[in-house]
Amino acid sequence: MAMKFGKHVTAVGIALVTLALITGCGSNKKSGLTLAVSGDEKRSQVQTDKYLPKKQVNTETGDELVYQPQPNPYLKQEGQLSPETVQWFIQAKRNLQNGQDKIAEQFLDKITKKNDSLSGPWVMKGDIAVNQKKLETAVEHYVKAIEVNSRNVNAYLKLAKAQRELGRFVHAQNTYAKTLSVWKDFPEAHFNLGVLYDLYLNQPEKAQLHLEAYQFLAANKPAKLKAWLADLSERTGQNNYIEVDFNAKREAVLAKLEAEKGESEPNAKDKQSALNKTNEEQSTR
């Protein structure tokens, strides 16, 4: 039987709230990367090129195969929520939208005390801290959200942004890498990492790679992206890595197919010659 949440709450709204609250039970998949929480923690940049999407080639024809992006693992999760918890979260969202941060936090605290397996409330607490210019507190809340649900890719994205605003650019780079280790085809993670590489870390080559990945994966792209990529390409002297990689693979496949075709032609001629000889022998009998 469907639960009633009040006349102003639609079924779609409830579904969205449920998604925002979704539990992280059994979802803490280890990726080998750990998050940098403290500003005093020394970090080095980690490689991110292994998360770049690439086109694939049909080895039998040389044609381009349709790219199948990895689905968002956060959306695949399911969980049971009480009507009371959903109502509290809806109230918290409304209060936050109306600038009533303290009241929103009260509802969020109720949720976290009742159910400690929900990451959504911690993300919203982080958002409130950002609004209040308490970035250190925001970092703590986003990290807590990730501890509760390591597949909450939005929490990673918000954490990295807070780290960037604190001037912890390498920490932010590590967090974006962690995000992509969870969901390698996350368009916004590639975009924000590209921004970080270009504007904060002065690494235009890496920026170009991840912005090209974003261009390839995203359904809706900002108007400025094309001009930005053109500027990056001019600065780096590099063409679009996706097209360069695909063309190289395609040429290799076509060359192999051509070689195999060349090898098969002499055999076909030999067979035809033998057949002609047999026909001649039969006609002279």
CSV table of C-alpha atoms in Angstrom, one decimal:
chain,number,residue,atom,x,y,z
A,1,MET,CA,0.0,0.0,0.0
A,2,ALA,CA,1.3,3.4,-0.9
A,3,MET,CA,2.2,5.7,2.0
A,4,LYS,CA,0.6,9.2,2.2
A,5,PHE,CA,3.1,12.1,2.7
A,6,GLY,CA,0.7,15.1,2.5
A,7,LYS,CA,-1.0,16.7,-0.4
A,8,HIS,CA,1.9,18.9,-1.4
A,9,VAL,CA,4.4,16.0,-1.8
A,10,THR,CA,4.2,14.2,-5.1
A,11,ALA,CA,5.3,10.7,-5.9
A,12,VAL,CA,8.1,12.0,-8.0
A,13,GLY,CA,9.2,14.2,-5.1
A,14,ILE,CA,9.2,11.3,-2.8
A,15,ALA,CA,11.3,9.3,-5.2
A,16,LEU,CA,13.9,12.0,-5.5
A,17,VAL,CA,14.0,12.4,-1.7
A,18,THR,CA,14.4,8.6,-1.3
A,19,LEU,CA,17.3,8.7,-3.8
A,20,ALA,CA,19.0,11.6,-1.9
A,21,LEU,CA,18.6,9.6,1.4
A,22,ILE,CA,19.4,6.2,0.0
A,23,THR,CA,21.2,3.8,2.4
A,24,GLY,CA,24.8,2.7,1.9
A,25,CYS,CA,24.6,-0.7,3.6
A,26,GLY,CA,27.1,-3.1,2.1
A,27,SER,CA,28.4,-0.5,-0.4
A,28,ASN,CA,31.8,0.5,1.0
A,29,LYS,CA,33.8,-0.8,-1.9
A,30,LYS,CA,37.6,-0.2,-1.5
A,31,SER,CA,39.3,1.5,-4.5
A,32,GLY,CA,42.9,1.7,-3.1
A,33,LEU,CA,42.7,5.5,-2.7
A,34,THR,CA,42.1,7.2,0.6
A,35,LEU,CA,40.7,10.6,1.2
A,36,ALA,CA,42.7,13.5,2.5
A,37,VAL,CA,40.7,15.0,5.4
A,38,SER,CA,43.2,17.1,7.4
A,39,GLY,CA,44.7,20.2,5.8
A,40,ASP,CA,48.0,19.2,7.4
A,41,GLU,CA,48.2,15.9,5.5
A,42,LYS,CA,50.8,15.9,2.8
A,43,ARG,CA,49.6,14.4,-0.5
A,44,SER,CA,51.0,13.9,-4.0
A,45,GLN,CA,48.9,13.9,-7.2
A,46,VAL,CA,47.7,10.5,-8.4
A,47,GLN,CA,47.3,9.4,-12.0
A,48,THR,CA,43.8,9.9,-13.5
A,49,ASP,CA,44.4,9.1,-17.2
A,50,LYS,CA,43.3,5.4,-16.6
A,51,TYR,CA,39.8,6.7,-16.1
A,52,LEU,CA,39.6,8.4,-19.5
A,53,PRO,CA,36.9,6.9,-21.8
A,54,LYS,CA,38.0,5.7,-25.2
A,55,LYS,CA,36.1,4.6,-28.3
A,56,GLN,CA,36.3,1.0,-29.4
A,57,VAL,CA,36.7,-0.6,-32.9
A,58,ASN,CA,34.9,-3.6,-34.3
A,59,THR,CA,37.9,-5.9,-35.1
A,60,GLU,CA,36.0,-7.6,-37.9
A,61,THR,CA,34.9,-4.5,-39.8
A,62,GLY,CA,36.9,-1.6,-38.5
A,63,ASP,CA,33.7,0.3,-37.7
A,64,GLU,CA,33.2,2.3,-34.5
A,65,LEU,CA,31.4,0.5,-31.7
A,66,VAL,CA,28.7,2.3,-29.7
A,67,TYR,CA,30.2,3.4,-26.4
A,68,GLN,CA,28.5,2.0,-23.3
A,69,PRO,CA,29.1,4.3,-20.4
A,70,GLN,CA,29.4,2.8,-16.9
A,71,PRO,CA,26.2,3.5,-15.0
A,72,ASN,CA,26.1,5.5,-11.9
A,73,PRO,CA,26.6,3.0,-9.0
A,74,TYR,CA,24.8,5.3,-6.6
A,75,LEU,CA,21.5,5.0,-8.6
A,76,LYS,CA,21.6,1.2,-8.5
A,77,GLN,CA,21.2,1.1,-4.7
A,78,GLU,CA,17.9,0.4,-2.9
A,79,GLY,CA,16.8,0.8,0.6
A,80,GLN,CA,13.8,1.0,2.9
A,81,LEU,CA,12.9,4.3,4.4
A,82,SER,CA,10.3,5.2,7.0
A,83,PRO,CA,7.7,7.8,6.1
A,84,GLU,CA,8.9,9.8,9.1
A,85,THR,CA,12.4,10.0,7.8
A,86,VAL,CA,11.3,11.0,4.4
A,87,GLN,CA,9.1,13.8,5.9
A,88,TRP,CA,12.0,15.1,8.0
A,89,PHE,CA,14.3,15.2,4.9
A,90,ILE,CA,11.6,17.1,2.9
A,91,GLN,CA,11.3,19.6,5.7
A,92,ALA,CA,15.0,20.0,5.9
A,93,LYS,CA,15.2,20.7,2.2
A,94,ARG,CA,12.4,23.3,2.4
A,95,ASN,CA,14.1,25.0,5.3
A,96,LEU,CA,17.4,25.1,3.6
A,97,GLN,CA,15.8,26.6,0.4
A,98,ASN,CA,14.2,29.2,2.6
A,99,GLY,CA,17.5,30.1,4.3
A,100,GLN,CA,16.5,28.5,7.6
A,101,ASP,CA,19.7,26.6,8.1
A,102,LYS,CA,19.3,26.0,11.9
A,103,ILE,CA,15.9,24.5,11.5
A,104,ALA,CA,17.1,22.4,8.6
A,105,GLU,CA,20.0,21.1,10.7
A,106,GLN,CA,17.6,20.1,13.5
A,107,PHE,CA,15.6,17.8,11.1
A,108,LEU,CA,18.9,16.4,9.7
A,109,ASP,CA,20.2,15.6,13.2
A,110,LYS,CA,16.9,13.8,13.9
A,111,ILE,CA,17.5,11.6,10.8
A,112,THR,CA,21.1,10.8,11.6
A,113,LYS,CA,20.3,9.8,15.1
A,114,LYS,CA,17.5,7.6,14.0
A,115,ASN,CA,19.3,6.0,11.0
A,116,ASP,CA,23.1,6.1,10.8
A,117,SER,CA,23.2,4.3,7.4
A,118,LEU,CA,22.0,7.3,5.4
A,119,SER,CA,24.5,9.5,3.6
A,120,GLY,CA,22.1,12.2,2.2
A,121,PRO,CA,21.7,14.0,5.5
A,122,TRP,CA,25.4,14.4,5.9
A,123,VAL,CA,25.7,15.8,2.4
A,124,MET,CA,23.1,18.4,3.2
A,125,LYS,CA,24.8,19.2,6.5
A,126,GLY,CA,27.9,19.9,4.4
A,127,ASP,CA,25.9,22.1,2.1
A,128,ILE,CA,24.7,24.1,5.1
A,129,ALA,CA,28.3,24.5,6.4
A,130,VAL,CA,29.4,25.8,2.9
A,131,ASN,CA,26.6,28.3,3.0
A,132,GLN,CA,27.8,29.5,6.4
A,133,LYS,CA,31.4,29.7,5.1
A,134,LYS,CA,32.5,26.9,7.5
A,135,LEU,CA,34.5,24.9,4.9
A,136,GLU,CA,36.4,22.8,7.4
A,137,THR,CA,33.1,21.6,8.9
A,138,ALA,CA,31.8,21.0,5.4
A,139,VAL,CA,34.8,18.8,4.6
A,140,GLU,CA,34.1,16.8,7.8
A,141,HIS,CA,30.4,16.3,6.8
A,142,TYR,CA,31.1,15.3,3.2
A,143,VAL,CA,33.7,12.8,4.4
A,144,LYS,CA,31.2,11.4,6.9
A,145,ALA,CA,28.7,11.0,4.0
A,146,ILE,CA,31.3,9.0,2.1
A,147,GLU,CA,32.1,6.9,5.1
A,148,VAL,CA,28.4,6.0,5.3
A,149,ASN,CA,28.1,5.4,1.6
A,150,SER,CA,31.3,5.1,-0.5
A,151,ARG,CA,29.2,5.2,-3.7
A,152,ASN,CA,27.7,8.6,-3.1
A,153,VAL,CA,29.5,10.3,-6.0
A,154,ASN,CA,27.9,13.7,-5.3
A,155,ALA,CA,29.5,13.7,-1.9
A,156,TYR,CA,32.9,13.3,-3.4
A,157,LEU,CA,32.3,16.1,-5.9
A,158,LYS,CA,31.2,18.5,-3.1
A,159,LEU,CA,34.2,17.5,-0.9
A,160,ALA,CA,36.6,18.2,-3.7
A,161,LYS,CA,35.1,21.6,-4.3
A,162,ALA,CA,35.4,22.5,-0.6
A,163,GLN,CA,39.0,21.4,-0.6
A,164,ARG,CA,39.6,23.5,-3.7
A,165,GLU,CA,38.1,26.5,-2.0
A,166,LEU,CA,40.4,25.9,1.0
A,167,GLY,CA,43.3,26.0,-1.4
A,168,ARG,CA,44.1,22.3,-1.0
A,169,PHE,CA,44.4,21.7,-4.7
A,170,VAL,CA,46.3,18.4,-4.5
A,171,HIS,CA,43.7,17.1,-1.9
A,172,ALA,CA,41.0,18.0,-4.4
A,173,GLN,CA,42.8,16.3,-7.2
A,174,ASN,CA,43.0,13.1,-5.1
A,175,THR,CA,39.3,13.3,-4.3
A,176,TYR,CA,38.4,13.7,-8.0
A,177,ALA,CA,40.5,10.6,-8.7
A,178,LYS,CA,38.7,8.8,-5.9
A,179,THR,CA,35.4,9.8,-7.5
A,180,LEU,CA,36.4,8.4,-10.9
A,181,SER,CA,37.6,5.2,-9.3
A,182,VAL,CA,34.0,4.8,-8.1
A,183,TRP,CA,32.4,5.9,-11.4
A,184,LYS,CA,34.9,6.4,-14.2
A,185,ASP,CA,32.3,7.8,-16.6
A,186,PHE,CA,31.0,10.6,-14.3
A,187,PRO,CA,30.9,13.6,-16.6
A,188,GLU,CA,30.9,16.3,-13.9
A,189,ALA,CA,34.0,14.7,-12.2
A,190,HIS,CA,35.9,14.9,-15.5
A,191,PHE,CA,34.8,18.5,-16.0
A,192,ASN,CA,35.7,19.7,-12.5
A,193,LEU,CA,39.0,17.8,-12.6
A,194,GLY,CA,39.8,19.5,-15.9
A,195,VAL,CA,39.0,22.9,-14.3
A,196,LEU,CA,41.3,22.1,-11.4
A,197,TYR,CA,44.2,21.0,-13.7
A,198,ASP,CA,43.9,24.1,-15.9
A,199,LEU,CA,43.1,27.0,-13.5
A,200,TYR,CA,44.7,25.8,-10.2
A,201,LEU,CA,47.4,23.3,-11.0
A,202,ASN,CA,48.7,24.8,-14.3
A,203,GLN,CA,48.6,21.4,-16.1
A,204,PRO,CA,46.8,22.2,-19.4
A,205,GLU,CA,47.6,18.8,-21.0
A,206,LYS,CA,45.8,16.9,-18.3
A,207,ALA,CA,43.0,19.5,-18.3
A,208,GLN,CA,42.5,19.0,-22.0
A,209,LEU,CA,42.2,15.2,-21.6
A,210,HIS,CA,39.5,15.4,-18.9
A,211,LEU,CA,37.5,18.2,-20.6
A,212,GLU,CA,37.5,16.1,-23.8
A,213,ALA,CA,36.3,13.2,-21.7
A,214,TYR,CA,33.5,15.4,-20.4
A,215,GLN,CA,32.6,16.5,-23.9
A,216,PHE,CA,32.4,12.9,-24.9
A,217,LEU,CA,30.3,11.7,-22.0
A,218,ALA,CA,28.0,14.7,-21.1
A,219,ALA,CA,24.5,15.0,-22.6
A,220,ASN,CA,24.3,18.8,-22.1
A,221,LYS,CA,27.5,20.9,-22.4
A,222,PRO,CA,28.1,24.5,-21.6
A,223,ALA,CA,28.5,26.8,-24.6
A,224,LYS,CA,32.0,27.9,-23.5
A,225,LEU,CA,33.4,24.3,-23.6
A,226,LYS,CA,34.2,24.3,-27.3
A,227,ALA,CA,36.1,27.5,-27.2
A,228,TRP,CA,37.9,26.4,-24.0
A,229,LEU,CA,39.0,23.2,-25.6
A,230,ALA,CA,40.2,25.1,-28.7
A,231,ASP,CA,42.3,27.3,-26.5
A,232,LEU,CA,43.7,24.3,-24.6
A,233,SER,CA,44.6,22.5,-27.9
A,234,GLU,CA,46.4,25.7,-29.1
A,235,ARG,CA,48.3,25.8,-25.9
A,236,THR,CA,49.3,22.2,-25.7
A,237,GLY,CA,49.6,21.4,-29.5
A,238,GLN,CA,47.6,18.3,-28.9
A,239,ASN,CA,44.6,17.1,-30.9
A,240,ASN,CA,41.5,15.4,-29.3
A,241,TYR,CA,42.9,12.3,-27.6
A,242,ILE,CA,39.7,10.3,-28.2
A,243,GLU,CA,39.8,10.8,-32.0
A,244,VAL,CA,43.6,10.2,-32.1
A,245,ASP,CA,43.3,7.0,-30.1
A,246,PHE,CA,40.3,5.8,-32.2
A,247,ASN,CA,42.0,6.5,-35.5
A,248,ALA,CA,45.1,4.7,-34.5
A,249,LYS,CA,43.2,1.6,-33.4
A,250,ARG,CA,41.0,1.7,-36.5
A,251,GLU,CA,44.0,2.0,-38.9
A,252,ALA,CA,45.6,-1.0,-37.1
A,253,VAL,CA,42.4,-3.1,-37.5
A,254,LEU,CA,42.0,-2.1,-41.2
A,255,ALA,CA,45.7,-2.9,-41.9
A,256,LYS,CA,45.3,-6.3,-40.3
A,257,LEU,CA,42.1,-7.0,-42.3
A,258,GLU,CA,43.9,-6.0,-45.5
A,259,ALA,CA,46.8,-8.3,-44.7
A,260,GLU,CA,44.5,-11.2,-44.0
A,261,LYS,CA,42.7,-10.5,-47.3
A,262,GLY,CA,46.0,-10.5,-49.2
A,263,GLU,CA,46.9,-13.8,-47.7
A,264,SER,CA,43.6,-15.4,-48.6
A,265,GLU,CA,43.7,-14.3,-52.3
A,266,PRO,CA,46.7,-16.6,-53.3
A,267,ASN,CA,44.9,-19.5,-51.7
A,268,ALA,CA,41.7,-18.7,-53.7
A,269,LYS,CA,43.8,-18.5,-56.9
A,270,ASP,CA,45.4,-21.9,-56.2
A,271,LYS,CA,42.0,-23.5,-55.6
A,272,GLN,CA,40.6,-22.0,-58.9
A,273,SER,CA,43.7,-23.2,-60.8
A,274,ALA,CA,43.4,-26.7,-59.4
A,275,LEU,CA,39.7,-26.7,-60.3
A,276,ASN,CA,40.4,-25.6,-63.9
A,277,LYS,CA,43.0,-28.3,-64.2
A,278,THR,CA,40.6,-31.0,-63.0
A,279,ASN,CA,38.0,-29.8,-65.5
A,280,GLU,CA,40.5,-29.9,-68.4
A,281,GLU,CA,41.5,-33.5,-67.4
A,282,GLN,CA,37.8,-34.5,-67.3
A,283,SER,CA,37.1,-33.0,-70.7
A,284,THR,CA,40.0,-34.9,-72.4
A,285,ARG,CA,38.8,-38.3,-71.3
